């Protein structure tokens, strides 16, 4: 009996030793967040003496909670961290889920370089987010002007329907989601334009504050998230099964399979999954400076850091 009470006491002590880390994930529970669900469900956070508490919502709702200390981290676009920090917020982007941003221009008509967009209408969710800054950099690379040369129409998140119905000539969306949906629902070939040359920014990832990046919390959260990424990349089908209880029947394995190649690259293979190539950040920040979105002299290292990335994972 004494041994049973001792065991219960050890378990209670172990449970109480766990720290809850509050992480904001965009939108609703979705297959795109599989690496984070995997990190939770396979015990990677538990191995760091952490209990992950995920809160879903739009980044515009989650970032204020991060700044108020009600969330420890938010998964968002790098631009979310860039512009918040540029306005004085103590935030920094610390790990990327996507080495290559999935943002692309897609159409049911042939596209042959950015110049082929001249005279066309392009649907965008709105004048915000990674997709907006990416299309602006693409137009700038071809000396095209918004309004005069290309009409950018704010259509919300209806890009697939708008292109299929012909309401716009093309749209900005995600290669690992919107392009797949349009091909599946239209039965036609979908043409795309790679934006990476003009705007080689990484995709969504972890954003923390000065408070959450102090001490060892960030190192632990990043390491657990890296393990979730590593598992997902190595076996997307198995990762999908692990995470599916979270996002339910709405999840699509094809989306995850199209996403995993974007999660690794030459730099991350050498420096740890989730690590970011300084050259891509430097070029992307320079594009934002050229657009007038950041002050001259803005440095990429003001907005991101690889300091919490583990190069070797168990």
Tab-separated table of C-alpha atoms in Angstrom:
chain	number	residue	atom	x	y	z
A	1	UNK	CA	0.000	0.000	0.000
A	2	UNK	CA	2.838	2.361	0.926
A	3	UNK	CA	4.494	1.617	-2.439
A	4	UNK	CA	1.239	2.435	-4.298
A	5	UNK	CA	0.955	5.779	-2.522
A	6	UNK	CA	4.611	6.497	-3.325
A	7	UNK	CA	3.982	5.750	-7.017
A	8	UNK	CA	0.912	7.994	-7.074
A	9	UNK	CA	2.949	10.731	-5.434
A	10	UNK	CA	5.679	10.462	-8.057
A	11	UNK	CA	3.111	10.631	-10.859
A	12	UNK	CA	1.463	13.677	-9.306
A	13	UNK	CA	4.830	15.359	-8.886
A	14	UNK	CA	5.712	14.594	-12.517
A	15	UNK	CA	2.381	15.993	-13.744
A	16	UNK	CA	2.692	19.114	-11.603
A	17	UNK	CA	6.229	19.670	-12.931
A	18	UNK	CA	4.891	20.114	-16.432
A	19	UNK	CA	4.592	23.700	-17.581
A	20	UNK	CA	1.677	24.614	-19.846
A	21	UNK	CA	2.771	26.410	-23.002
A	22	UNK	CA	0.021	28.275	-24.844
A	23	UNK	CA	0.433	28.298	-28.619
A	24	UNK	CA	-1.847	30.075	-31.083
A	25	UNK	CA	-2.494	28.256	-34.364
A	26	UNK	CA	-4.228	30.061	-37.216
A	27	UNK	CA	-7.744	29.418	-38.469
A	28	UNK	CA	-9.412	26.177	-37.330
A	29	UNK	CA	-7.853	22.796	-36.526
A	30	UNK	CA	-6.369	21.901	-39.907
A	31	UNK	CA	-4.108	19.355	-41.578
A	32	UNK	CA	-1.558	22.114	-42.234
A	33	UNK	CA	-0.696	22.129	-38.528
A	34	UNK	CA	0.050	18.395	-38.455
A	35	UNK	CA	3.669	18.798	-37.216
A	36	UNK	CA	2.438	20.588	-34.093
A	37	UNK	CA	-0.332	18.060	-33.418
A	38	UNK	CA	2.211	15.272	-33.879
A	39	UNK	CA	4.591	16.952	-31.426
A	40	UNK	CA	1.811	16.973	-28.846
A	41	UNK	CA	0.281	13.541	-29.461
A	42	UNK	CA	3.604	11.678	-29.666
A	43	UNK	CA	4.810	13.200	-26.416
A	44	UNK	CA	7.534	15.466	-27.758
A	45	UNK	CA	6.298	18.352	-25.628
A	46	UNK	CA	5.916	16.014	-22.667
A	47	UNK	CA	9.563	14.990	-23.061
A	48	UNK	CA	10.420	18.663	-22.512
A	49	UNK	CA	8.254	18.773	-19.346
A	50	UNK	CA	5.708	20.853	-21.256
A	51	UNK	CA	1.984	20.541	-21.834
A	52	UNK	CA	0.928	22.124	-25.123
A	53	UNK	CA	-2.322	24.057	-25.146
A	54	UNK	CA	-3.329	25.053	-28.687
A	55	UNK	CA	-5.679	27.943	-29.359
A	56	UNK	CA	-7.045	28.405	-32.877
A	57	UNK	CA	-8.035	31.698	-34.443
A	58	UNK	CA	-7.034	34.293	-36.990
A	59	UNK	CA	-3.543	35.672	-36.499
A	60	UNK	CA	-5.039	39.170	-36.201
A	61	UNK	CA	-6.781	37.873	-33.069
A	62	UNK	CA	-3.883	35.792	-31.764
A	63	UNK	CA	-1.047	38.316	-32.038
A	64	UNK	CA	-2.630	40.734	-29.528
A	65	UNK	CA	-2.974	37.801	-27.109
A	66	UNK	CA	0.715	37.037	-27.618
A	67	UNK	CA	1.643	40.641	-26.862
A	68	UNK	CA	-0.579	40.604	-23.770
A	69	UNK	CA	1.197	37.491	-22.477
A	70	UNK	CA	-1.923	35.325	-22.797
A	71	UNK	CA	-0.155	33.206	-25.413
A	72	UNK	CA	3.487	32.163	-25.342
A	73	UNK	CA	3.881	31.610	-29.082
A	74	UNK	CA	1.875	32.085	-32.273
A	75	UNK	CA	2.238	30.236	-35.558
A	76	UNK	CA	2.007	32.892	-38.256
A	77	UNK	CA	3.576	34.375	-41.354
A	78	UNK	CA	7.033	35.905	-40.993
A	79	UNK	CA	5.474	39.218	-42.049
A	80	UNK	CA	3.312	39.094	-38.914
A	81	UNK	CA	6.483	39.235	-36.826
A	82	UNK	CA	8.212	41.713	-39.123
A	83	UNK	CA	5.504	44.365	-39.084
A	84	UNK	CA	4.649	43.914	-35.408
A	85	UNK	CA	8.322	44.375	-34.484
A	86	UNK	CA	8.628	47.304	-36.843
A	87	UNK	CA	5.821	48.958	-34.868
A	88	UNK	CA	7.691	48.444	-31.612
A	89	UNK	CA	6.425	45.044	-30.451
A	90	UNK	CA	8.995	42.803	-28.781
A	91	UNK	CA	8.491	39.787	-31.065
A	92	UNK	CA	10.727	37.586	-33.180
A	93	UNK	CA	10.255	34.711	-35.625
A	94	UNK	CA	12.176	31.668	-34.298
A	95	UNK	CA	11.400	28.569	-36.394
A	96	UNK	CA	9.882	28.017	-39.810
A	97	UNK	CA	7.560	25.224	-40.816
A	98	UNK	CA	8.073	25.932	-44.530
A	99	UNK	CA	11.526	26.511	-46.007
A	100	UNK	CA	9.787	27.573	-49.214
A	101	UNK	CA	6.697	29.731	-49.028
A	102	UNK	CA	3.754	27.870	-50.630
A	103	UNK	CA	2.349	31.146	-52.029
A	104	UNK	CA	1.922	31.031	-55.809
A	105	UNK	CA	-0.076	32.640	-58.626
A	106	UNK	CA	-2.411	30.156	-60.286
A	107	UNK	CA	-4.734	30.180	-63.284
A	108	UNK	CA	-6.602	27.944	-65.712
A	109	UNK	CA	-4.889	29.834	-68.551
A	110	UNK	CA	-1.179	29.483	-69.407
A	111	UNK	CA	1.215	31.703	-67.469
A	112	UNK	CA	4.695	32.418	-68.813
A	113	UNK	CA	6.486	34.524	-66.268
A	114	UNK	CA	5.373	37.566	-64.317
A	115	UNK	CA	5.129	39.641	-67.506
A	116	UNK	CA	2.216	37.461	-68.637
A	117	UNK	CA	0.075	39.005	-65.883
A	118	UNK	CA	-0.003	42.367	-67.659
A	119	UNK	CA	-3.581	43.396	-68.406
A	120	UNK	CA	-5.017	40.661	-66.201
A	121	UNK	CA	-7.025	40.660	-63.007
A	122	UNK	CA	-5.503	38.776	-60.069
A	123	UNK	CA	-7.529	37.825	-57.023
A	124	UNK	CA	-5.976	38.219	-53.584
A	125	UNK	CA	-7.463	37.632	-50.118
A	126	UNK	CA	-6.849	41.317	-49.376
A	127	UNK	CA	-4.073	43.894	-48.987
A	128	UNK	CA	-2.422	41.979	-46.160
A	129	UNK	CA	-0.387	38.898	-45.367
A	130	UNK	CA	2.313	36.965	-47.128
A	131	UNK	CA	0.327	36.562	-50.352
A	132	UNK	CA	-0.052	40.339	-50.796
A	133	UNK	CA	3.607	41.140	-50.215
A	134	UNK	CA	4.655	38.268	-52.463
A	135	UNK	CA	2.527	39.358	-55.434
A	136	UNK	CA	3.749	42.936	-55.049
A	137	UNK	CA	7.365	41.738	-55.159
A	138	UNK	CA	6.577	39.617	-58.229
A	139	UNK	CA	5.019	42.577	-60.068
A	140	UNK	CA	7.936	44.780	-59.114
A	141	UNK	CA	10.386	42.203	-60.503
A	142	UNK	CA	8.706	42.550	-63.911
A	143	UNK	CA	8.313	46.352	-63.707
A	144	UNK	CA	4.539	45.974	-63.518
A	145	UNK	CA	2.448	48.469	-61.578
A	146	UNK	CA	-0.610	47.571	-59.544
A	147	UNK	CA	-3.654	49.264	-61.038
A	148	UNK	CA	-2.070	50.415	-64.267
A	149	UNK	CA	-0.697	47.067	-65.472
A	150	UNK	CA	-2.367	44.485	-63.228
A	151	UNK	CA	-5.642	44.717	-61.317
A	152	UNK	CA	-5.439	43.210	-57.843
A	153	UNK	CA	-8.964	42.340	-56.691
A	154	UNK	CA	-9.601	41.687	-53.001
A	155	UNK	CA	-11.853	38.607	-53.005
A	156	UNK	CA	-11.345	37.151	-49.540
A	157	UNK	CA	-10.456	33.485	-49.345
A	158	UNK	CA	-12.506	32.563	-52.427
A	159	UNK	CA	-9.588	32.244	-54.847
A	160	UNK	CA	-10.455	28.753	-56.117
A	161	UNK	CA	-14.104	29.593	-56.844
A	162	UNK	CA	-13.182	32.952	-58.397
A	163	UNK	CA	-10.679	31.420	-60.839
A	164	UNK	CA	-12.947	28.497	-61.701
A	165	UNK	CA	-15.882	30.823	-62.391
A	166	UNK	CA	-13.751	33.267	-64.396
A	167	UNK	CA	-14.342	36.200	-62.050
A	168	UNK	CA	-10.575	36.793	-62.096
A	169	UNK	CA	-7.928	35.705	-64.580
A	170	UNK	CA	-5.639	34.372	-61.858
A	171	UNK	CA	-5.338	34.373	-58.090
A	172	UNK	CA	-2.731	34.240	-55.365
A	173	UNK	CA	-3.004	31.185	-53.157
A	174	UNK	CA	-1.160	28.141	-51.905
A	175	UNK	CA	0.479	25.533	-54.101
A	176	UNK	CA	-0.183	22.850	-51.494
A	177	UNK	CA	-3.884	23.641	-51.144
A	178	UNK	CA	-5.636	26.021	-53.565
A	179	UNK	CA	-3.911	24.591	-56.638
A	180	UNK	CA	-4.868	21.054	-55.611
A	181	UNK	CA	-8.479	22.084	-54.967
A	182	UNK	CA	-8.823	23.822	-58.335
A	183	UNK	CA	-7.359	20.874	-60.236
A	184	UNK	CA	-9.655	18.464	-58.417
A	185	UNK	CA	-12.862	20.489	-58.760
A	186	UNK	CA	-12.346	21.754	-62.323
A	187	UNK	CA	-10.794	18.671	-63.849
A	188	UNK	CA	-8.474	20.990	-65.783
A	189	UNK	CA	-4.781	21.727	-65.789
A	190	UNK	CA	-3.774	24.471	-63.394
A	191	UNK	CA	-0.908	26.789	-64.372
A	192	UNK	CA	1.266	28.397	-61.690
A	193	UNK	CA	3.923	31.078	-61.312
A	194	UNK	CA	6.708	30.598	-58.788
A	195	UNK	CA	7.072	33.712	-56.640
A	196	UNK	CA	10.196	32.501	-54.828
A	197	UNK	CA	12.646	34.206	-57.172
A	198	UNK	CA	11.187	37.643	-56.456
A	199	UNK	CA	10.272	37.027	-52.837
A	200	UNK	CA	12.100	34.034	-51.310
A	201	UNK	CA	10.564	34.350	-47.875
A	202	UNK	CA	9.972	31.318	-45.675
A	203	UNK	CA	6.419	30.274	-44.803
A	204	UNK	CA	4.520	30.149	-41.511
A	205	UNK	CA	6.364	29.356	-38.304
A	206	UNK	CA	6.771	30.104	-34.622
A	207	UNK	CA	6.712	33.674	-33.330
A	208	UNK	CA	7.632	34.451	-29.731
A	209	UNK	CA	7.998	37.505	-27.517
A	210	UNK	CA	10.934	38.720	-25.484
A	211	UNK	CA	9.308	37.138	-22.432
A	212	UNK	CA	8.739	33.711	-24.001
A	213	UNK	CA	12.202	33.763	-25.608
A	214	UNK	CA	13.975	34.282	-22.296
A	215	UNK	CA	15.057	31.313	-20.211
A	216	UNK	CA	14.849	27.822	-21.686
A	217	UNK	CA	11.173	27.770	-22.732
A	218	UNK	CA	11.772	28.687	-26.380
A	219	UNK	CA	14.525	26.100	-26.752
A	220	UNK	CA	12.179	23.404	-25.474
A	221	UNK	CA	9.192	24.490	-27.591
A	222	UNK	CA	11.297	24.751	-30.750
A	223	UNK	CA	12.930	21.369	-30.127
A	224	UNK	CA	9.570	19.637	-29.639
A	225	UNK	CA	8.202	21.352	-32.759
A	226	UNK	CA	11.289	20.352	-34.747
A	227	UNK	CA	10.699	16.726	-33.783
A	228	UNK	CA	7.113	17.030	-34.995
A	229	UNK	CA	8.368	18.454	-38.287
A	230	UNK	CA	10.972	15.717	-38.671
A	231	UNK	CA	8.416	12.964	-38.067
A	232	UNK	CA	5.933	14.531	-40.517
A	233	UNK	CA	8.496	14.905	-43.289
A	234	UNK	CA	9.758	11.347	-42.827
A	235	UNK	CA	6.313	9.718	-42.927
A	236	UNK	CA	3.423	12.017	-43.991
A	237	UNK	CA	0.864	9.186	-44.076
A	238	UNK	CA	1.626	8.089	-40.532
A	239	UNK	CA	1.758	11.692	-39.300
A	240	UNK	CA	-1.663	12.249	-40.879
A	241	UNK	CA	-3.102	9.317	-38.897
A	242	UNK	CA	-1.547	10.567	-35.674
A	243	UNK	CA	-2.950	14.075	-36.124
A	244	UNK	CA	-6.338	13.271	-37.688
A	245	UNK	CA	-8.212	13.012	-34.362
A	246	UNK	CA	-7.501	16.749	-33.999
A	247	UNK	CA	-8.586	18.047	-37.425
A	248	UNK	CA	-11.120	15.317	-38.234
A	249	UNK	CA	-12.498	14.101	-41.547
A	250	UNK	CA	-11.954	17.471	-43.238
A	251	UNK	CA	-8.219	16.797	-43.476
A	252	UNK	CA	-6.740	15.836	-46.831
A	253	UNK	CA	-3.650	13.626	-47.014
A	254	UNK	CA	-2.812	15.015	-50.470
A	255	UNK	CA	-2.414	18.472	-48.924
A	256	UNK	CA	0.037	17.138	-46.360
A	257	UNK	CA	1.974	15.177	-48.992
A	258	UNK	CA	2.245	18.356	-51.092
A	259	UNK	CA	3.390	20.303	-48.027
A	260	UNK	CA	6.213	18.127	-46.730
A	261	UNK	CA	8.661	18.822	-49.610
A	262	UNK	CA	8.380	22.513	-48.693
A	263	UNK	CA	9.434	21.791	-45.107
A	264	UNK	CA	13.048	20.959	-45.907
A	265	UNK	CA	15.858	22.491	-47.943
A	266	UNK	CA	19.636	22.512	-48.270
A	267	UNK	CA	20.079	24.997	-45.433
A	268	UNK	CA	17.840	23.177	-42.953
A	269	UNK	CA	19.395	19.811	-43.779
A	270	UNK	CA	22.761	21.227	-42.771
A	271	UNK	CA	21.625	23.392	-39.849
A	272	UNK	CA	18.574	21.668	-38.390
A	273	UNK	CA	14.997	21.295	-39.581
A	274	UNK	CA	13.137	24.574	-39.051
A	275	UNK	CA	16.311	26.656	-39.428
A	276	UNK	CA	16.171	29.606	-41.830
A	277	UNK	CA	18.638	30.573	-44.533
A	278	UNK	CA	19.852	34.133	-43.790
A	279	UNK	CA	20.168	34.819	-47.546
A	280	UNK	CA	16.441	34.264	-48.165
A	281	UNK	CA	15.481	36.546	-45.282
A	282	UNK	CA	17.881	39.246	-46.437
A	283	UNK	CA	16.453	39.259	-49.969
A	284	UNK	CA	12.834	39.208	-48.776
A	285	UNK	CA	13.382	42.048	-46.301
A	286	UNK	CA	15.085	44.030	-49.068
A	287	UNK	CA	11.957	43.535	-51.201
A	288	UNK	CA	9.787	44.890	-48.366
A	289	UNK	CA	12.110	47.895	-48.019
A	290	UNK	CA	11.801	48.535	-51.757
A	291	UNK	CA	7.995	48.379	-51.449
A	292	UNK	CA	8.200	51.033	-48.736
A	293	UNK	CA	6.855	48.632	-46.098
A	294	UNK	CA	10.045	48.786	-44.020
A	295	UNK	CA	12.470	51.652	-43.367
A	296	UNK	CA	15.705	51.879	-45.304
A	297	UNK	CA	18.450	50.108	-43.414
A	298	UNK	CA	16.121	47.468	-41.944
A	299	UNK	CA	18.090	44.294	-41.211
A	300	UNK	CA	16.660	40.806	-41.537
A	301	UNK	CA	18.308	39.767	-38.275
A	302	UNK	CA	16.130	42.312	-36.461
A	303	UNK	CA	13.128	40.085	-37.144
A	304	UNK	CA	14.252	36.457	-36.912
A	305	UNK	CA	16.781	34.228	-35.163
A	306	UNK	CA	18.066	30.670	-35.514
A	307	UNK	CA	19.404	30.747	-31.949
A	308	UNK	CA	16.816	28.271	-30.626
A	309	UNK	CA	17.181	25.679	-33.396
A	310	UNK	CA	18.612	22.313	-32.399
A	311	UNK	CA	20.962	20.954	-35.061
A	312	UNK	CA	20.751	17.420	-33.706
A	313	UNK	CA	17.513	15.791	-32.622
A	314	UNK	CA	17.018	12.519	-30.809
